[in-house]
Coordinates of C-alpha atoms and ligand atoms in Angstrom, one line a residue:
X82 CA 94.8 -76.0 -151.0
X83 CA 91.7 -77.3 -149.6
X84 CA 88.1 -75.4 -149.7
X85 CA 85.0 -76.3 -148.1
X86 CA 83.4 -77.5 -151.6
X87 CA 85.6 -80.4 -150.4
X88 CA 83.5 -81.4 -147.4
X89 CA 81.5 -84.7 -148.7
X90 CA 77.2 -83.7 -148.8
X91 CA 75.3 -85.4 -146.4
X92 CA 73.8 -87.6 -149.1
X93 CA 77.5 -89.1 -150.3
X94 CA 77.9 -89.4 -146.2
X95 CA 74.3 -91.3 -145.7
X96 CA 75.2 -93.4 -148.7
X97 CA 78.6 -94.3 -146.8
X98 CA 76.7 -95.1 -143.6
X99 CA 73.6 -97.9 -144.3
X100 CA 74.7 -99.7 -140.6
X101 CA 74.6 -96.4 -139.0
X102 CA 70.9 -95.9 -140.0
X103 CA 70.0 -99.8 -139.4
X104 CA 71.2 -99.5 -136.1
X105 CA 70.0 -95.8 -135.1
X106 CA 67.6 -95.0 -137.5
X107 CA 67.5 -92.4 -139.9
X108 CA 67.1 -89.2 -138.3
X109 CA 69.5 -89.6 -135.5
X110 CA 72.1 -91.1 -138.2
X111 CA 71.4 -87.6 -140.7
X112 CA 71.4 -85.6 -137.7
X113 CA 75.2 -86.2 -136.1
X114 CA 76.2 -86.3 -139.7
X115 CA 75.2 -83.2 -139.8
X116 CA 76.9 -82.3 -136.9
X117 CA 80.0 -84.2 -138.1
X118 CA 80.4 -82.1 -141.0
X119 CA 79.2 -78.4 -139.0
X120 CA 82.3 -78.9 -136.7
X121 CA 84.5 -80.3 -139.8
X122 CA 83.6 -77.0 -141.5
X123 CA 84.3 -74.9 -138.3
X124 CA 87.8 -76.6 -137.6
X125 CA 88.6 -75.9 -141.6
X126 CA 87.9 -72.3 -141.4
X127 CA 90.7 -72.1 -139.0
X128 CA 93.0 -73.8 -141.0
X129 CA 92.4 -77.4 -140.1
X130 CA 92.5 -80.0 -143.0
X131 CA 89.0 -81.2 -144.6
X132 CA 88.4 -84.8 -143.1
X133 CA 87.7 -87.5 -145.4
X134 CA 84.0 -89.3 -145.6
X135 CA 85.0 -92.2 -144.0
X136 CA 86.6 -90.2 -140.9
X137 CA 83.3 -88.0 -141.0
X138 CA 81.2 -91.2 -140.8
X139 CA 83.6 -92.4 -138.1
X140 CA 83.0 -89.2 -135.9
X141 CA 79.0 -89.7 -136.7
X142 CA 78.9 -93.3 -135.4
X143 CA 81.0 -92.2 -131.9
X144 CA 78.3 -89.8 -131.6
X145 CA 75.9 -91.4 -132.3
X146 CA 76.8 -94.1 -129.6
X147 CA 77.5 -92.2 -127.1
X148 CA 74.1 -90.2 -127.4
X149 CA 73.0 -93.9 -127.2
X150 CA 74.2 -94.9 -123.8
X151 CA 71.8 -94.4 -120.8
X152 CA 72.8 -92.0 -118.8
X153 CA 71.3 -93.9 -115.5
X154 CA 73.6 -96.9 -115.3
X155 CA 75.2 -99.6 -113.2
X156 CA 78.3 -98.9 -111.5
X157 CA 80.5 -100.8 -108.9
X158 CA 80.3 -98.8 -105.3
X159 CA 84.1 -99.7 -104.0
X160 CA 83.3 -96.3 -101.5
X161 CA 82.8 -98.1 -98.5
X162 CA 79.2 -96.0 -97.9
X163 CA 76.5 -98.7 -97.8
X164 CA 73.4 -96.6 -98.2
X165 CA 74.6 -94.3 -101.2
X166 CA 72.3 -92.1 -101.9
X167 CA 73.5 -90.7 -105.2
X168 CA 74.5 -94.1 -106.1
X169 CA 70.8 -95.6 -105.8
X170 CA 70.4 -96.1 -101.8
X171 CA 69.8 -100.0 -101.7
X172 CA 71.0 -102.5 -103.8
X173 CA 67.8 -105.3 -103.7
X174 CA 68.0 -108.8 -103.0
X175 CA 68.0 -111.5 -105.6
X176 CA 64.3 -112.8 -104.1
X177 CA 63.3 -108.6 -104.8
X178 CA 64.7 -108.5 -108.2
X179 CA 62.5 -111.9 -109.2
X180 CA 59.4 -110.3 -107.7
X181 CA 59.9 -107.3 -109.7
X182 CA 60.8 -109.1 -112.9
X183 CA 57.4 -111.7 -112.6
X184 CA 55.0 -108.7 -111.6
X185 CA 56.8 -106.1 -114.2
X186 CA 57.2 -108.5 -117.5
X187 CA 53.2 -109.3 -117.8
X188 CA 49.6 -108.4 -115.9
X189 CA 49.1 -109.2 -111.8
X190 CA 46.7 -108.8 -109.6
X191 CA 47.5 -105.2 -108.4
X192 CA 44.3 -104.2 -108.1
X193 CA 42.3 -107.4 -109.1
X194 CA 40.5 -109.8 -106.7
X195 CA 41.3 -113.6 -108.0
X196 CA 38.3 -115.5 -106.0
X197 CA 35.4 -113.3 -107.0
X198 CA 37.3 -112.4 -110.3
X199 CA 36.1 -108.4 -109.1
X200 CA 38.4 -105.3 -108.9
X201 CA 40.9 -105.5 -105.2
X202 CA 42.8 -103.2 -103.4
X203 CA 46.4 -102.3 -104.1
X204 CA 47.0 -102.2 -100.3
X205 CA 46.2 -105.5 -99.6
X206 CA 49.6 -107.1 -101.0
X207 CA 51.6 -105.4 -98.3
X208 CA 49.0 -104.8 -95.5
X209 CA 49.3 -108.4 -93.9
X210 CA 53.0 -108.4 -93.5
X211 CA 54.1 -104.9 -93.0
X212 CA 51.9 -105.8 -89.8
X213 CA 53.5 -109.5 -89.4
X214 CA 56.9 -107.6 -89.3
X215 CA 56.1 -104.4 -87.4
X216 CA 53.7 -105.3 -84.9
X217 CA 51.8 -102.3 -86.0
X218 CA 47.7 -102.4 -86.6
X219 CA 48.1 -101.1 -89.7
X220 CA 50.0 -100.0 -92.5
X221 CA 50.5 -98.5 -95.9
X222 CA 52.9 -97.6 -98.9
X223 CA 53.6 -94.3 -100.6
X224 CA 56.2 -92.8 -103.2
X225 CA 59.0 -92.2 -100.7
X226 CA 59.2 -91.1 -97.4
X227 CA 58.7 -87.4 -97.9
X228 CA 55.5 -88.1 -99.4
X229 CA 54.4 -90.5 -96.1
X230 CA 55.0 -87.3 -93.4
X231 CA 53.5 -85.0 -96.2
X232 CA 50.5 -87.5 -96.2
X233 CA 50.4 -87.9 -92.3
X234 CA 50.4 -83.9 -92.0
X235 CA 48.2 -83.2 -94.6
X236 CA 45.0 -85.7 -93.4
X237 CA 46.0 -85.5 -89.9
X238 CA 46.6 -81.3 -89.1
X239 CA 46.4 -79.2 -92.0
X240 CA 44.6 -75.7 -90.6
X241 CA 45.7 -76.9 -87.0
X242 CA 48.7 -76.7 -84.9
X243 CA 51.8 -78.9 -85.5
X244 CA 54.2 -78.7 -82.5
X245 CA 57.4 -80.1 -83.3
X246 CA 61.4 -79.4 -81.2
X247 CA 63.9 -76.8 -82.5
X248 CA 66.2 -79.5 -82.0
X249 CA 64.5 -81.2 -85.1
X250 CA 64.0 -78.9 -87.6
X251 CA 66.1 -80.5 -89.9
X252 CA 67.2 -80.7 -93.6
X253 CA 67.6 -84.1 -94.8
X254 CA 69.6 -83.6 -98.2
X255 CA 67.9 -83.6 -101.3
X256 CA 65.5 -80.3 -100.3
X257 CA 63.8 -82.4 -97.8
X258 CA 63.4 -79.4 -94.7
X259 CA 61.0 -80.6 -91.8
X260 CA 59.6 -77.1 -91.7
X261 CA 59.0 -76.5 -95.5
X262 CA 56.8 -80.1 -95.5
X263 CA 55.0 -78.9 -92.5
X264 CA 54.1 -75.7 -94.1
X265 CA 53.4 -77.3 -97.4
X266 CA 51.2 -79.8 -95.4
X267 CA 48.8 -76.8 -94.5
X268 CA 49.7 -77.4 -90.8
X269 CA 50.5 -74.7 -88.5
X270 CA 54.3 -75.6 -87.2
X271 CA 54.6 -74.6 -83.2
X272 CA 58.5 -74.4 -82.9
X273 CA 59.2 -75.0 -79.1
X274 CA 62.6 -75.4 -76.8
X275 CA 65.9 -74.8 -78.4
X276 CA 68.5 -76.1 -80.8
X277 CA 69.7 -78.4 -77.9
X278 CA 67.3 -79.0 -75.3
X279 CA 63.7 -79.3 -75.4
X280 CA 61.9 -80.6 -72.4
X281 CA 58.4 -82.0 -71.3
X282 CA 57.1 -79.1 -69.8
X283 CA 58.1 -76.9 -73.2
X284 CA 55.3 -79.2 -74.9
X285 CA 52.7 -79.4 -72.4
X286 CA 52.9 -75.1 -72.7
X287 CA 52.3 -75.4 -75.8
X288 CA 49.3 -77.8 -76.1
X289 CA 46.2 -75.4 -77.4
X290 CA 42.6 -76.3 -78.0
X291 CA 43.8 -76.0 -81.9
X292 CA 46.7 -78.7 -81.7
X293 CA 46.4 -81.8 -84.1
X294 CA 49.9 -83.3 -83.2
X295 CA 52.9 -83.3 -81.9
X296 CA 55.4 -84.7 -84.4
X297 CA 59.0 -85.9 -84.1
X298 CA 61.5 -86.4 -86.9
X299 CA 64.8 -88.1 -86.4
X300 CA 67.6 -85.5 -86.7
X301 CA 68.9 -88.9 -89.0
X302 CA 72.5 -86.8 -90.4
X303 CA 73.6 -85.1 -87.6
X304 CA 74.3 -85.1 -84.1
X305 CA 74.3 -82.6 -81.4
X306 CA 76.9 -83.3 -78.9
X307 CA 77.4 -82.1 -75.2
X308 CA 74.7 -80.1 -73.2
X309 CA 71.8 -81.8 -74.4
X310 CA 68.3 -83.2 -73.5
X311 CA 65.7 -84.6 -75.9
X312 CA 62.3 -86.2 -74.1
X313 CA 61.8 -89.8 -74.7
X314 CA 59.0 -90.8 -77.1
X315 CA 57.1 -92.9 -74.4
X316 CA 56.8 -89.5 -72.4
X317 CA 56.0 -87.4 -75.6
X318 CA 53.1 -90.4 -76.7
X319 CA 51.7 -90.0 -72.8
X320 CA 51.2 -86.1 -73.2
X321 CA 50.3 -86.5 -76.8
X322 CA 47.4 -89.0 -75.5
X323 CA 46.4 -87.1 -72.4
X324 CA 45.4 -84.1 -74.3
X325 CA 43.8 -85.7 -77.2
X326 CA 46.7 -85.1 -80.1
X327 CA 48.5 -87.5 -82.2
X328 CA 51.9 -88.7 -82.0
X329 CA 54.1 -88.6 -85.4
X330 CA 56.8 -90.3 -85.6
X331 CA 59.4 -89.7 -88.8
X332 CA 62.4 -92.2 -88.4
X333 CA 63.8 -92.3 -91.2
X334 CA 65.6 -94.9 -92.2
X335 CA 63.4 -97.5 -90.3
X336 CA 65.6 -100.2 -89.2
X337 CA 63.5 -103.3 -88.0
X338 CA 66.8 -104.8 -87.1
X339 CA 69.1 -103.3 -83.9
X340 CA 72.2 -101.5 -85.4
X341 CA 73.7 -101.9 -81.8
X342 CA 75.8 -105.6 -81.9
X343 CA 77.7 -104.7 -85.3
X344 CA 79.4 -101.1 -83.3
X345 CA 76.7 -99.1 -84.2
X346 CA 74.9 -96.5 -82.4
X347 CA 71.2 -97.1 -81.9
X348 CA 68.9 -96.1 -85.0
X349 CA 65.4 -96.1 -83.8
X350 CA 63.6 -99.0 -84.8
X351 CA 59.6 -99.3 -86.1
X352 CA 58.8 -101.9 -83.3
X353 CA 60.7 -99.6 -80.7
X354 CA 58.9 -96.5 -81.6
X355 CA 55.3 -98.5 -82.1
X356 CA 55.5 -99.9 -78.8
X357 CA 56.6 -96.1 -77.0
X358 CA 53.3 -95.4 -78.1
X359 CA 53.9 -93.1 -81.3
X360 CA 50.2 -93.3 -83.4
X361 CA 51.8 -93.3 -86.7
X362 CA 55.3 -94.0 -87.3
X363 CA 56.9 -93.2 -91.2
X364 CA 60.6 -94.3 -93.0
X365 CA 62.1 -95.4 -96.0
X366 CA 61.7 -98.4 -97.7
X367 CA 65.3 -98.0 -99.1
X368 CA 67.5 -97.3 -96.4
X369 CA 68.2 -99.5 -93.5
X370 CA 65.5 -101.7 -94.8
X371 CA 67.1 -102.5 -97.4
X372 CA 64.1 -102.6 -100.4
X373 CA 62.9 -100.5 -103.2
X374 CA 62.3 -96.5 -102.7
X375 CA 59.3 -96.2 -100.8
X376 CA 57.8 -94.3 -97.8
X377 CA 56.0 -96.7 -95.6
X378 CA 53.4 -95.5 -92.7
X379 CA 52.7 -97.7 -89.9
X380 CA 49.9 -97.6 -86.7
X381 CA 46.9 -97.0 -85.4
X382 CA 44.3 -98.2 -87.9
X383 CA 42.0 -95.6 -87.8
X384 CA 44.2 -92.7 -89.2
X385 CA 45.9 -95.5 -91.7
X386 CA 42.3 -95.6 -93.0
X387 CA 42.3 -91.5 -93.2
X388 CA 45.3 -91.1 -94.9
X389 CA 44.5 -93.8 -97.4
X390 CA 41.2 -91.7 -97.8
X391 CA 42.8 -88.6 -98.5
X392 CA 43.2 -87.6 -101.9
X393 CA 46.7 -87.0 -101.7
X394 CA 47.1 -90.6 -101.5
X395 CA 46.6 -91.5 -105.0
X396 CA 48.9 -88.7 -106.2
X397 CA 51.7 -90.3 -104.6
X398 CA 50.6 -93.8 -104.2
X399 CA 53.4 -96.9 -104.7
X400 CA 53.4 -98.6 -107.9
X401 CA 53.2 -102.5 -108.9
X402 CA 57.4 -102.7 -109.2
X403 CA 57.6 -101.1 -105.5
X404 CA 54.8 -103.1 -104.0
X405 CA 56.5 -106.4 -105.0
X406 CA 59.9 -105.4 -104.6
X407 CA 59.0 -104.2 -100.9
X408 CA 57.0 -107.8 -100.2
X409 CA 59.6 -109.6 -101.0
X410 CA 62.4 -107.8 -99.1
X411 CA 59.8 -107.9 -95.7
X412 CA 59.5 -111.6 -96.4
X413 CA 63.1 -112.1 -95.4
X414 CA 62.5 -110.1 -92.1
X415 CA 59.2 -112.2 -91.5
X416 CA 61.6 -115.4 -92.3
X417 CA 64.3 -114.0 -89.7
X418 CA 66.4 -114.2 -93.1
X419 CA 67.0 -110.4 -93.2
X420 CA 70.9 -110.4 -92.3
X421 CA 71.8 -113.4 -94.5
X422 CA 69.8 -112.2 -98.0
X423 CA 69.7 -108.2 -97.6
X424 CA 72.1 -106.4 -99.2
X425 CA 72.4 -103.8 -96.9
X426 CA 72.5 -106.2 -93.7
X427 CA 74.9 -108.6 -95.4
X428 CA 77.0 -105.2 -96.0
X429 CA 77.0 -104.2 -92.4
X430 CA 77.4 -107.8 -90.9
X431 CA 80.5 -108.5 -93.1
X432 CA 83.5 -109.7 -90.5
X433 CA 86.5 -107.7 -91.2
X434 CA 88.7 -110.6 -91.7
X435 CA 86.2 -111.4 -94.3
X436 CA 86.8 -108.1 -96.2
X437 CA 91.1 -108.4 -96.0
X438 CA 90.7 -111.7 -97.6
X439 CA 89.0 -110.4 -100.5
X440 CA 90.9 -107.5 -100.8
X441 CA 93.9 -109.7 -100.5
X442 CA 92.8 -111.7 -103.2
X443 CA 92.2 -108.6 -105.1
X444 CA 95.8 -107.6 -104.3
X445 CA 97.7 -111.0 -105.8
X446 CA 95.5 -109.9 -109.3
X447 CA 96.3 -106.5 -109.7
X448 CA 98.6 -105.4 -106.9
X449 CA 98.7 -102.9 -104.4
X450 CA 99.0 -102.4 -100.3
X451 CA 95.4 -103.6 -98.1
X452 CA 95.9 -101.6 -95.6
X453 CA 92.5 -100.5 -92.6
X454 CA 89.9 -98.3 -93.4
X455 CA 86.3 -97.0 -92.1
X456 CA 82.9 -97.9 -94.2
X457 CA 80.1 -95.8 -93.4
X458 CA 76.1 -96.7 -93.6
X459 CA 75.2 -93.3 -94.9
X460 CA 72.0 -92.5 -96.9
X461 CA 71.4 -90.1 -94.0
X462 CA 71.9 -92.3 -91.0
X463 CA 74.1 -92.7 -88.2
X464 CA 76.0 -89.1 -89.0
X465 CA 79.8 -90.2 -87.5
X466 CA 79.8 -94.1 -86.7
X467 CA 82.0 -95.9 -88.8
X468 CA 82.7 -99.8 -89.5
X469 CA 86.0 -101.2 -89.4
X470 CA 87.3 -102.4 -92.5
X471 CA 90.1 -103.2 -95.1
X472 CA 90.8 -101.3 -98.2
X473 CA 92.7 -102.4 -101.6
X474 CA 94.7 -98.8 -101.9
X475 CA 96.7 -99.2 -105.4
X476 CA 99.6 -97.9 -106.0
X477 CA 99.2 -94.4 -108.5
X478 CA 100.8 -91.7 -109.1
X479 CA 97.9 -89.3 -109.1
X480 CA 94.4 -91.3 -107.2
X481 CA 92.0 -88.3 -108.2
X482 CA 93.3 -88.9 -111.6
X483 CA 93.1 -92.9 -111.5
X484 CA 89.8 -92.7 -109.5
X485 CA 88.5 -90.5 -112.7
X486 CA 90.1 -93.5 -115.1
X487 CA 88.0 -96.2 -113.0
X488 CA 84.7 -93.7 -113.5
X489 CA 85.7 -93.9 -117.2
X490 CA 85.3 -98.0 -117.2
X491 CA 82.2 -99.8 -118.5
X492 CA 80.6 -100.4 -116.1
X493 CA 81.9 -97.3 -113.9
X494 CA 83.7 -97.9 -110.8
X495 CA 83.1 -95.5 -107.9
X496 CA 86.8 -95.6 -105.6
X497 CA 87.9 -93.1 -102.7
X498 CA 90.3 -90.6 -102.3
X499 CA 91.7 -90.6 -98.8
X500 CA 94.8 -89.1 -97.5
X501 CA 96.1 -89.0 -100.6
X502 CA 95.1 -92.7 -101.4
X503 CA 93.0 -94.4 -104.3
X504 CA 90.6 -96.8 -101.7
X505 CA 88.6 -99.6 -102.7
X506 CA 86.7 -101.2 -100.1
X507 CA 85.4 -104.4 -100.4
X508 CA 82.4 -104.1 -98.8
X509 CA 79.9 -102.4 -101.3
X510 CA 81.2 -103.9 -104.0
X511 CA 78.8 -107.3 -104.5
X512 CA 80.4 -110.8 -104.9
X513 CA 79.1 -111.2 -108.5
X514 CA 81.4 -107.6 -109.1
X515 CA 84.9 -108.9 -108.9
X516 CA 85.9 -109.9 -112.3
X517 CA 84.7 -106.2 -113.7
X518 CA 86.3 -104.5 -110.8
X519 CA 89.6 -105.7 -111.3
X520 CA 89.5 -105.9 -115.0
X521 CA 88.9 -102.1 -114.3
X522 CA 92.0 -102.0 -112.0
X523 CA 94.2 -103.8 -114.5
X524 CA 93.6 -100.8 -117.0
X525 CA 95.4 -98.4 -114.4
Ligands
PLP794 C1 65.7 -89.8 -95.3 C2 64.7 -89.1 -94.5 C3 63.5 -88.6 -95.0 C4 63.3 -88.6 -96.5 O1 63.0 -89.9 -96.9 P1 62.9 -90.3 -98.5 O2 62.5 -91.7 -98.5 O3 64.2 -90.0 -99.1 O4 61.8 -89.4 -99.1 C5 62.6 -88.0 -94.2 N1 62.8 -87.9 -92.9 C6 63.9 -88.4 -92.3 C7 64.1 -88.2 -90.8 C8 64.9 -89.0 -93.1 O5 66.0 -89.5 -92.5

């Protein structure tokens, strides 16, 4: 007969557990013993046996080290999507990750002036070559790109009129709705044409003595297909100019390089929507360009200097880790080195034949068929365009079941389920990834 008078006291259990505390400390280790013995006492009150110290111990230690394991981890992407946004959007370059490490692991000159040894400007770092790469007069660096068109709304038209198309009312993901950042932004939104077609003339009507702007934002996820007219930006940037109102321009995922030669459709790009004349022009810094989160605003100098002014700035201003991890990614565009050392671009530019050969070589390891597949950009770009590639497609009994098993692996691997199939696709997974990959596989 066993009673609970049998379960060990947490003072016999600490006694028992000296490299528990060492490693975890003394609070955490009382606490899942604790624990330990609460659910030991539940599971013997219906009938289960009383577990032993050392087994209690035992359960305290898994505990404790799974409680210890960070929940925000690395993981293998083997999905095929290149711009993952719940996987972390942009994997950095090594030349990025050094910037970050030398700025983050001491004191920099953030906001510090070397030659006068007097307080600088945070801008400065990233002023000088977001214009060498852009071609713009100006630019500047926020949180993300939300923050950069609340920013541009906020100084530029708050208590005035906003006209934007139907057509572009859009949700991005992530609670990101073009109208609710308008409205937030104080700005009155002037909804004009329809879900398909919005013309010239629709925003000339519109045009009032108490119009700030006339903003565009990329319909980046989606497409609409068929019956359709949009008005070029050159045309919008004439109007806008004509009757005294800004152009915005919210791209997105601001390529500077043309998506067109690898299959793709055509993303707008800064230089392209600078040069149609848009005043300011905002995207992320960690989608198609391949850096750190950020929301980066480029243009006419004059409203740079009025958003910078604005005191929303500070509350959502770009901190030293972003500010050196977003130099040293533009570097590579300034060096014409983009496609070679970017992640992203070395992701989209891989040849096919390329990709079978490593899943091939993947294939003589742990078996399996290669068989084609599609990779995707994603992160809210090019909604429907597809790259051609090769996938490793194990062979398994149940693939939701064995993609679950990979998730299970230290470090994680992130597979997809198609047609029934468990697909790895070589493409997102990064060279140095291999050995962990397939010592992931092997387990299957
Ligand atoms: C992705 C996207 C945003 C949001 O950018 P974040 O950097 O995620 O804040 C805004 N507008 C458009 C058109 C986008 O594609």
């Amino acid at each position: 007969m066993t009673s609970l008078s049998d379960l060990p006291s947490i003072d016999a259990l600490l006694r028992a557990s000296a490299g528990l505390q060492a490693q975890y400390g003394h609070a955490q280790t009382v606490r899942a013993l604790r624990e330990a013995v609460e659910t030991a006492r539940q599971a013997a009150l219906s009938g289960s046996p009383i577990p032993d110290a050392a087994s209690l111990v035992g359960r305290a230690a898994a505990m404790l080290a799974r409680d210890a394991q960070p929940t925000l981890r690395p993981v293998i992407n083997a999905t095929g999507v290149i711009v993952h946004t719940n996987l972390g959007r942009a994997p950095l370059s090594a030349e990025a990750l050094d910037a970050i490490r030398a700025v983050g692991g001491g004191y920099s000159t953030l906001e510090y002036d070397l030659e006068p040894g007097q307080r600088g400007k945070r801008d400065r770092h990233i002023e000088r070559i977001l214009r060498d790469v852009t071609g713009a007069e100006a630019g500047m660096v926020v949180n993300n790109n939300a923050s950069g068109v609340l920013l541009a709304l906020t100084a530029l038209a708050a208590g005035r009129e906003a006209i934007i198309s139907r057509g572009q009312l859009v949700e991005i993901g992530g609670a990101f709705r073009v109208p609710d950042v308008m409205q937030q932004s104080g700005a009155r939104m002037v909804e004009i044409g329809t879900t398909n077609r919005t013309h010239l003339g629709d925003y000339a009507a519109a045009i009032t003595a108490d119009s700030a702007a006339i903003v565009r934002a990329h319909a980046s996820n989606f497409k609409v297909i068929g019956f359709t007219e949009s008005v070029p930006l050159a045309e919008l940037a004439a109007l806008a100019h004509e009757r005294g109102l800004w152009l915005l321009d919210d791209i997105g995922s601001g390529t500077l390089i043309d998506t067109t030669p690898f299959g793709l459709a055509p993303e707008p790009r800064v230089q392209d929507s600078l040069a149609a004349g848009a005043d300011l022009v905002m995207f992320s810094g960690d989608k198609l360009l391949g850096g750190p989160q950020a929301g980066i605003i480029v243009g006419r100098a004059d409203l740079i200097d009025r958003l910078k002014r604005h005191p929303l700035a500070r509350a959502i201003r770009a901190d030293k880790l972003c500010l050196a991890g977003l130099s040293a990614t533009l570097e590579h565009y300034r060096r014409g080195e983009a496609l070679e050392r970017v992640p992203v671009w070395r992701m989209i530019g891989a040849a096919p034949e390329a990709i079978r050969a490593r899943a091939e070589r993947w294939a003589a390891v742990v078996g399996g068929d290669v068989i084609p597949s599609e990779s995707t950009v994603g992160g809210g770009s090019l909604p429907g365009e597809t790259l051609p590639t090769w996938a490793l497609s194990p062979r398994v009994d149940a693939p939701n079941a064995a993609a679950a098993r990979l998730r299970a692996h230290d470090p994680p691997v992130i597979a997809r389920v198609a047609q029934d199939r468990l697909l790895l696709d070589p493409r997102t997974v990064l060279p140095e990834q291999d050995a962990d990959l397939l010592a992931a596989l092997k387990e299957l």
